[in-house]
Short mmCIF file of C-alpha atoms in Angstrom, two decimals:
data_model
loop_
_atom_site.label_atom_id
_atom_site.label_comp_id
_atom_site.label_asym_id
_atom_site.label_seq_id
_atom_site.Cartn_x
_atom_site.Cartn_y
_atom_site.Cartn_z
CA MET N 1 19.48 -4.04 -18.66
CA ALA N 2 17.09 -1.18 -19.25
CA THR N 3 18.23 2.41 -19.40
CA PRO N 4 17.97 3.89 -15.87
CA MET N 5 14.55 5.39 -15.26
CA GLU N 6 15.79 8.77 -14.12
CA ILE N 7 18.69 10.37 -15.96
CA LEU N 8 20.55 12.68 -13.57
CA GLU N 9 22.93 15.38 -14.74
CA PHE N 10 26.03 16.09 -12.68
CA ASP N 11 28.68 18.77 -12.69
CA TYR N 12 31.58 17.81 -14.95
CA VAL N 13 33.98 17.48 -11.99
CA ASN N 14 32.01 17.45 -8.72
CA PRO N 15 30.54 13.98 -8.05
CA VAL N 16 27.92 15.24 -5.59
CA LYS N 17 24.76 17.13 -6.48
CA CYS N 18 22.83 18.83 -3.68
CA ILE N 19 19.08 19.50 -3.74
CA TYR N 20 17.59 21.66 -0.99
CA HIS N 21 13.82 21.40 -1.26
CA ARG N 22 11.87 24.64 -1.08
CA PRO N 23 9.08 24.95 1.54
CA ILE N 24 6.26 24.43 -0.94
CA GLY N 25 4.07 22.17 1.19
CA LYS N 26 3.04 18.86 -0.32
CA LYS N 27 5.93 17.04 -2.02
CA TYR N 28 5.13 13.63 -3.45
CA VAL N 29 7.61 11.59 -5.48
CA VAL N 30 6.39 8.32 -6.95
CA PRO N 31 8.57 5.21 -6.47
CA HIS N 32 11.47 5.45 -8.94
CA TRP N 33 15.08 4.39 -9.36
CA HIS N 34 18.38 5.65 -10.74
CA GLU N 35 22.03 4.66 -10.70
CA ALA N 36 23.16 7.49 -8.42
CA ILE N 37 23.63 6.85 -4.70
CA GLU N 38 21.08 9.04 -2.92
CA ILE N 39 21.45 10.49 0.57
CA THR N 40 18.38 11.94 2.27
CA TYR N 41 18.99 14.03 5.39
CA VAL N 42 16.06 15.20 7.50
CA ALA N 43 17.29 18.64 8.54
CA LYS N 44 14.23 19.69 10.52
CA GLY N 45 10.92 18.33 11.77
CA ASN N 46 9.10 15.16 10.78
CA PRO N 47 8.21 15.78 7.13
CA GLY N 48 6.53 12.51 6.20
CA THR N 49 7.21 9.08 4.79
CA MET N 50 9.93 7.42 2.70
CA PHE N 51 9.58 4.17 0.78
CA ILE N 52 12.63 2.03 -0.03
CA GLU N 53 11.84 -1.17 -1.92
CA ASP N 54 9.18 -2.88 0.24
CA GLN N 55 9.96 -0.94 3.45
CA THR N 56 8.26 2.20 4.80
CA TYR N 57 10.01 4.70 7.08
CA GLN N 58 8.72 7.70 9.01
CA LEU N 59 11.14 10.59 8.51
CA GLU N 60 12.37 12.19 11.74
CA GLN N 61 14.71 15.09 12.39
CA GLY N 62 18.35 14.04 12.23
CA ASP N 63 17.74 10.90 10.16
CA VAL N 64 20.10 10.01 7.32
CA TYR N 65 19.11 7.50 4.64
CA VAL N 66 21.65 6.20 2.13
CA ILE N 67 19.80 4.67 -0.81
CA ASN N 68 21.98 2.36 -2.85
CA SER N 69 22.09 2.38 -6.64
CA ARG N 70 19.01 1.04 -8.46
CA LEU N 71 16.87 0.63 -5.36
CA ILE N 72 13.26 1.69 -5.89
CA HIS N 73 12.30 4.53 -3.53
CA GLY N 74 9.77 7.31 -3.17
CA PHE N 75 8.48 10.02 -0.80
CA ASP N 76 5.23 11.37 0.56
CA THR N 77 6.14 14.53 2.47
CA GLN N 78 5.19 18.03 3.57
CA ILE N 79 8.08 20.45 3.06
CA THR N 80 7.66 23.63 5.11
CA LYS N 81 9.89 26.05 7.02
CA SER N 82 9.64 23.73 10.01
CA GLN N 83 10.01 20.48 8.03
CA LYS N 84 13.08 20.35 5.82
CA ILE N 85 14.91 17.73 3.77
CA VAL N 86 18.29 17.85 2.02
CA THR N 87 19.02 15.41 -0.82
CA LEU N 88 22.51 14.55 -2.07
CA LEU N 89 23.09 12.50 -5.22
CA ILE N 90 26.47 10.83 -5.75
CA ASN N 91 27.47 10.22 -9.36
CA TYR N 92 27.70 6.46 -9.83
CA ASP N 93 29.95 6.76 -12.90
CA TRP N 94 32.42 8.76 -10.81
CA LEU N 95 32.37 6.06 -8.13
CA ARG N 96 32.79 3.32 -10.72
CA HIS N 97 35.80 5.11 -12.19
CA CYS N 98 37.51 6.15 -8.94
CA LEU N 99 36.50 3.31 -6.61
CA PRO N 100 35.83 0.28 -8.84
CA LYS N 101 36.44 -2.34 -6.11
CA THR N 102 34.12 -0.57 -3.68
CA VAL N 103 31.37 -0.29 -6.25
CA ARG N 104 31.79 -3.91 -7.29
CA ASN N 105 31.99 -5.53 -3.85
CA LYS N 106 30.24 -3.29 -1.35
CA SER N 107 27.01 -1.48 -0.59
CA PHE N 108 26.19 1.24 1.92
CA ALA N 109 24.33 0.50 5.13
CA LEU N 110 22.86 3.57 6.81
CA ILE N 111 19.15 3.87 7.46
CA LYS N 112 18.00 6.53 9.94
CA GLN N 113 20.86 6.24 12.48
CA PRO N 114 24.07 4.16 12.81
CA LYS N 115 23.68 0.61 14.13
CA LYS N 116 26.95 0.76 16.09
CA ASP N 117 28.07 3.24 18.74
CA SER N 118 31.51 3.22 17.11
CA GLN N 119 29.95 4.85 14.02
CA MET N 120 28.48 7.86 15.84
CA ALA N 121 31.51 10.13 15.40
CA ALA N 122 31.55 9.38 11.66
CA PHE N 123 27.79 9.94 11.53
CA ARG N 124 28.16 13.41 13.08
CA GLU N 125 30.95 14.18 10.61
CA LEU N 126 28.71 13.05 7.75
CA VAL N 127 25.85 15.29 8.89
CA GLY N 128 28.24 18.23 9.20
CA LEU N 129 29.49 17.68 5.64
CA ILE N 130 25.92 17.45 4.31
CA ASN N 131 25.07 20.79 5.93
CA ASN N 132 28.27 22.42 4.67
CA ILE N 133 27.71 21.18 1.12
CA LYS N 134 24.16 22.53 1.25
CA ASP N 135 25.32 25.92 2.54
CA TYR N 136 28.21 26.31 0.10
CA GLN N 137 26.10 25.63 -2.99
CA CYS N 138 24.28 28.91 -2.29
CA LEU N 139 27.50 30.95 -2.33
CA ASP N 140 29.38 32.51 -5.23
CA THR N 141 30.64 30.45 -8.16
CA SER N 142 34.29 31.46 -7.84
CA GLU N 143 36.97 28.86 -8.46
CA ASP N 144 37.99 28.93 -4.78
CA ASN N 145 34.44 28.13 -3.71
CA HIS N 146 34.13 25.45 -6.39
CA LEU N 147 37.37 23.84 -5.20
CA HIS N 148 36.15 23.85 -1.60
CA GLN N 149 32.86 22.24 -2.66
CA LEU N 150 34.80 19.54 -4.48
CA SER N 151 36.97 18.82 -1.44
CA MET N 152 33.88 18.47 0.77
CA SER N 153 32.23 16.13 -1.74
CA VAL N 154 35.26 13.86 -1.83
CA GLU N 155 35.49 13.94 1.98
CA LEU N 156 31.82 12.97 2.27
CA ILE N 157 32.34 9.98 -0.02
CA SER N 158 35.42 9.03 1.99
CA VAL N 159 33.44 9.08 5.26
CA LEU N 160 30.75 6.90 3.69
CA VAL N 161 33.17 4.35 2.29
CA LYS N 162 35.33 4.10 5.43
CA ASN N 163 32.47 3.86 7.91
CA PHE N 164 29.25 2.74 6.25
CA ALA N 165 30.27 0.44 3.40
CA VAL N 166 29.66 -3.27 4.00
CA ASP N 167 30.60 -6.46 2.19
CA GLN N 168 27.08 -7.20 1.16
CA GLU N 169 25.40 -7.79 -2.16
CA LEU N 170 22.23 -5.75 -2.54
CA GLN N 171 19.06 -7.74 -2.20
CA HIS N 172 16.35 -6.27 -4.41
CA GLN N 173 12.97 -7.12 -2.91
CA ILE N 174 11.09 -5.84 -5.94
CA PRO N 175 11.30 -7.97 -9.14
CA PRO N 176 13.21 -6.52 -12.11
CA ILE N 177 10.00 -6.59 -14.16
CA ILE N 178 8.48 -3.96 -11.84
CA ALA N 179 11.54 -1.73 -12.25
CA GLN N 180 11.19 -2.07 -16.03
CA VAL N 181 7.50 -1.13 -15.92
CA ILE N 182 8.35 1.94 -13.83
CA ASP N 183 10.97 2.85 -16.42
CA ASP N 184 8.36 2.47 -19.18
CA PHE N 185 5.97 4.79 -17.37
CA HIS N 186 8.64 7.45 -16.91
CA GLN N 187 9.62 7.24 -20.57
CA GLN N 188 6.07 7.35 -21.91
CA TYR N 189 3.88 9.26 -19.42
CA GLN N 190 3.47 12.19 -21.82
CA ASN N 191 1.75 9.93 -24.32
CA GLU N 192 -1.48 7.97 -24.25
CA ILE N 193 -0.72 4.61 -22.63
CA GLN N 194 -2.94 1.57 -23.02
CA LEU N 195 -2.21 -0.49 -19.92
CA SER N 196 -3.71 -3.61 -21.44
CA ASP N 197 -1.24 -3.35 -24.32
CA MET N 198 1.63 -2.82 -21.87
CA ALA N 199 0.60 -5.98 -20.01
CA LYS N 200 0.59 -7.91 -23.29
CA ASN N 201 4.12 -6.68 -24.00
CA TYR N 202 5.21 -8.53 -20.87
CA ASN N 203 3.09 -11.58 -21.74
CA TYR N 204 0.71 -10.97 -18.85
CA SER N 205 -3.04 -10.60 -18.70
CA TYR N 206 -4.00 -7.15 -17.49
CA ALA N 207 -5.55 -8.63 -14.32
CA TYR N 208 -2.30 -10.39 -13.36
CA PHE N 209 -0.18 -7.41 -14.43
CA SER N 210 -2.20 -5.07 -12.21
CA LYS N 211 -2.17 -7.49 -9.28
CA LEU N 212 1.61 -7.99 -9.51
CA PHE N 213 2.28 -4.24 -9.69
CA LYS N 214 0.01 -3.50 -6.73
CA ARG N 215 1.55 -6.28 -4.65
CA TYR N 216 4.92 -4.54 -4.66
CA LEU N 217 4.05 -0.83 -4.90
CA GLY N 218 0.74 -0.75 -3.08
CA ILE N 219 -1.14 0.96 -5.89
CA SER N 220 -2.44 -0.11 -9.29
CA PRO N 221 -0.58 0.71 -12.53
CA LYS N 222 -3.38 3.13 -13.45
CA LYS N 223 -3.08 4.98 -10.14
CA TYR N 224 0.71 5.06 -10.41
CA LEU N 225 0.55 6.58 -13.87
CA THR N 226 -1.87 9.26 -12.69
CA LEU N 227 0.32 10.13 -9.70
CA LEU N 228 3.40 10.27 -11.92
CA ARG N 229 1.66 12.69 -14.27
CA VAL N 230 0.56 14.84 -11.33
CA GLN N 231 4.13 14.87 -10.01
CA LYS N 232 5.51 15.91 -13.40
CA ALA N 233 2.81 18.58 -13.69
CA ALA N 234 3.77 19.99 -10.28
CA GLU N 235 7.41 20.11 -11.38
CA MET N 236 6.43 21.98 -14.55
CA ILE N 237 4.41 24.49 -12.53
CA GLU N 238 7.42 25.00 -10.23
CA THR N 239 9.91 25.54 -13.06
CA SER N 240 7.98 27.20 -15.90
CA ASP N 241 5.35 29.81 -16.70
CA ASP N 242 3.54 27.54 -19.16
CA LYS N 243 -0.23 27.80 -19.29
CA LEU N 244 -1.95 25.16 -17.22
CA SER N 245 -3.65 23.80 -20.32
CA GLU N 246 -0.18 23.23 -21.79
CA VAL N 247 1.00 21.60 -18.56
CA ALA N 248 -1.93 19.17 -18.76
CA LEU N 249 -1.14 18.35 -22.37
CA GLN N 250 2.60 17.91 -21.78
CA THR N 251 2.08 15.53 -18.85
CA GLY N 252 -0.27 13.14 -20.61
CA PHE N 253 -3.68 14.15 -19.27
CA PRO N 254 -6.50 13.80 -21.82
CA ASP N 255 -8.06 17.14 -20.81
CA GLU N 256 -7.88 19.95 -18.25
CA LYS N 257 -10.80 18.60 -16.24
CA SER N 258 -9.08 15.29 -15.47
CA PHE N 259 -5.84 17.16 -14.78
CA TYR N 260 -7.47 19.48 -12.25
CA ALA N 261 -9.28 16.59 -10.54
CA ALA N 262 -6.16 14.43 -10.22
CA PHE N 263 -4.00 17.34 -9.07
CA LYS N 264 -6.46 18.46 -6.41
CA ALA N 265 -6.88 14.89 -5.14
CA ARG N 266 -3.12 14.67 -4.50
CA TYR N 267 -2.22 18.24 -3.47
CA ARG N 268 -5.57 19.35 -1.97
CA GLN N 269 -5.46 22.49 -4.08
CA THR N 270 -5.96 23.30 -7.72
CA PRO N 271 -2.98 23.77 -10.07
CA LEU N 272 -3.72 27.51 -10.13
CA GLU N 273 -3.75 27.71 -6.33
CA TYR N 274 -0.48 25.75 -6.28
CA ARG N 275 1.14 28.19 -8.72
CA LYS N 276 -0.01 31.21 -6.68
CA LYS N 277 1.42 29.65 -3.52
CA LEU N 278 4.76 29.09 -5.23
CA GLN N 279 4.82 32.70 -6.42
CA SER N 280 4.22 33.91 -2.86
CA ILE N 281 7.36 32.18 -1.52
CA THR N 282 9.78 33.02 -4.34
#
């Protein structure tokens, strides 16, 4: 089995990591996978589209999506003050250690809203815990606060397991070979990648390789790689003061011209305009 595409770092004790996305406008995340259980809560508005395996969902206020381990998923959203998303990631190693039977025999079933009326009370409790976890992460880092965060994280997992776990083996609609190719892209995007050579590594012609990839992800390998590089460039612009020429180099673009063109095609603004917008909201 390949190393998981996205390596996520968790607090040493707390099994839940909370990400509250800043209102930066366009937020695109290419289809990817990781071992962590991911919870997406639409806190406000209708921010866009989510992709889980071969299904597409329109995000609506109040929705909760629980994405099981190793499922391929992605987003195409607009994050603003009136369109907000909260993401929680549950450490799979923690689950495997503390709840081995649950991890081995069950999966979570919650997409948008509960299927049963009997689950509504638990659903409201889950949403309340998500909001509390999000709010408390912004508070002080005292031990009392840390302990309270931990208790809420464990309670959230308990609510999930008691009310939304089902005796059902996960059915991956996307072939393992596609997951491996995605992993390769995420490991190598900073370097020059010859797609024809990658196809040969899997004993495919490039034509078949491209057709297979597009069948399941809706875009060609070349387009996926470009979008991944743009996504990584946007993340660098958000988190560093590196020169844009360095951002282009570090994300695998052959030159600044191609970087600017690809970035503007996805975000409808240049990298410089994107950086200035970020600076205006921080």
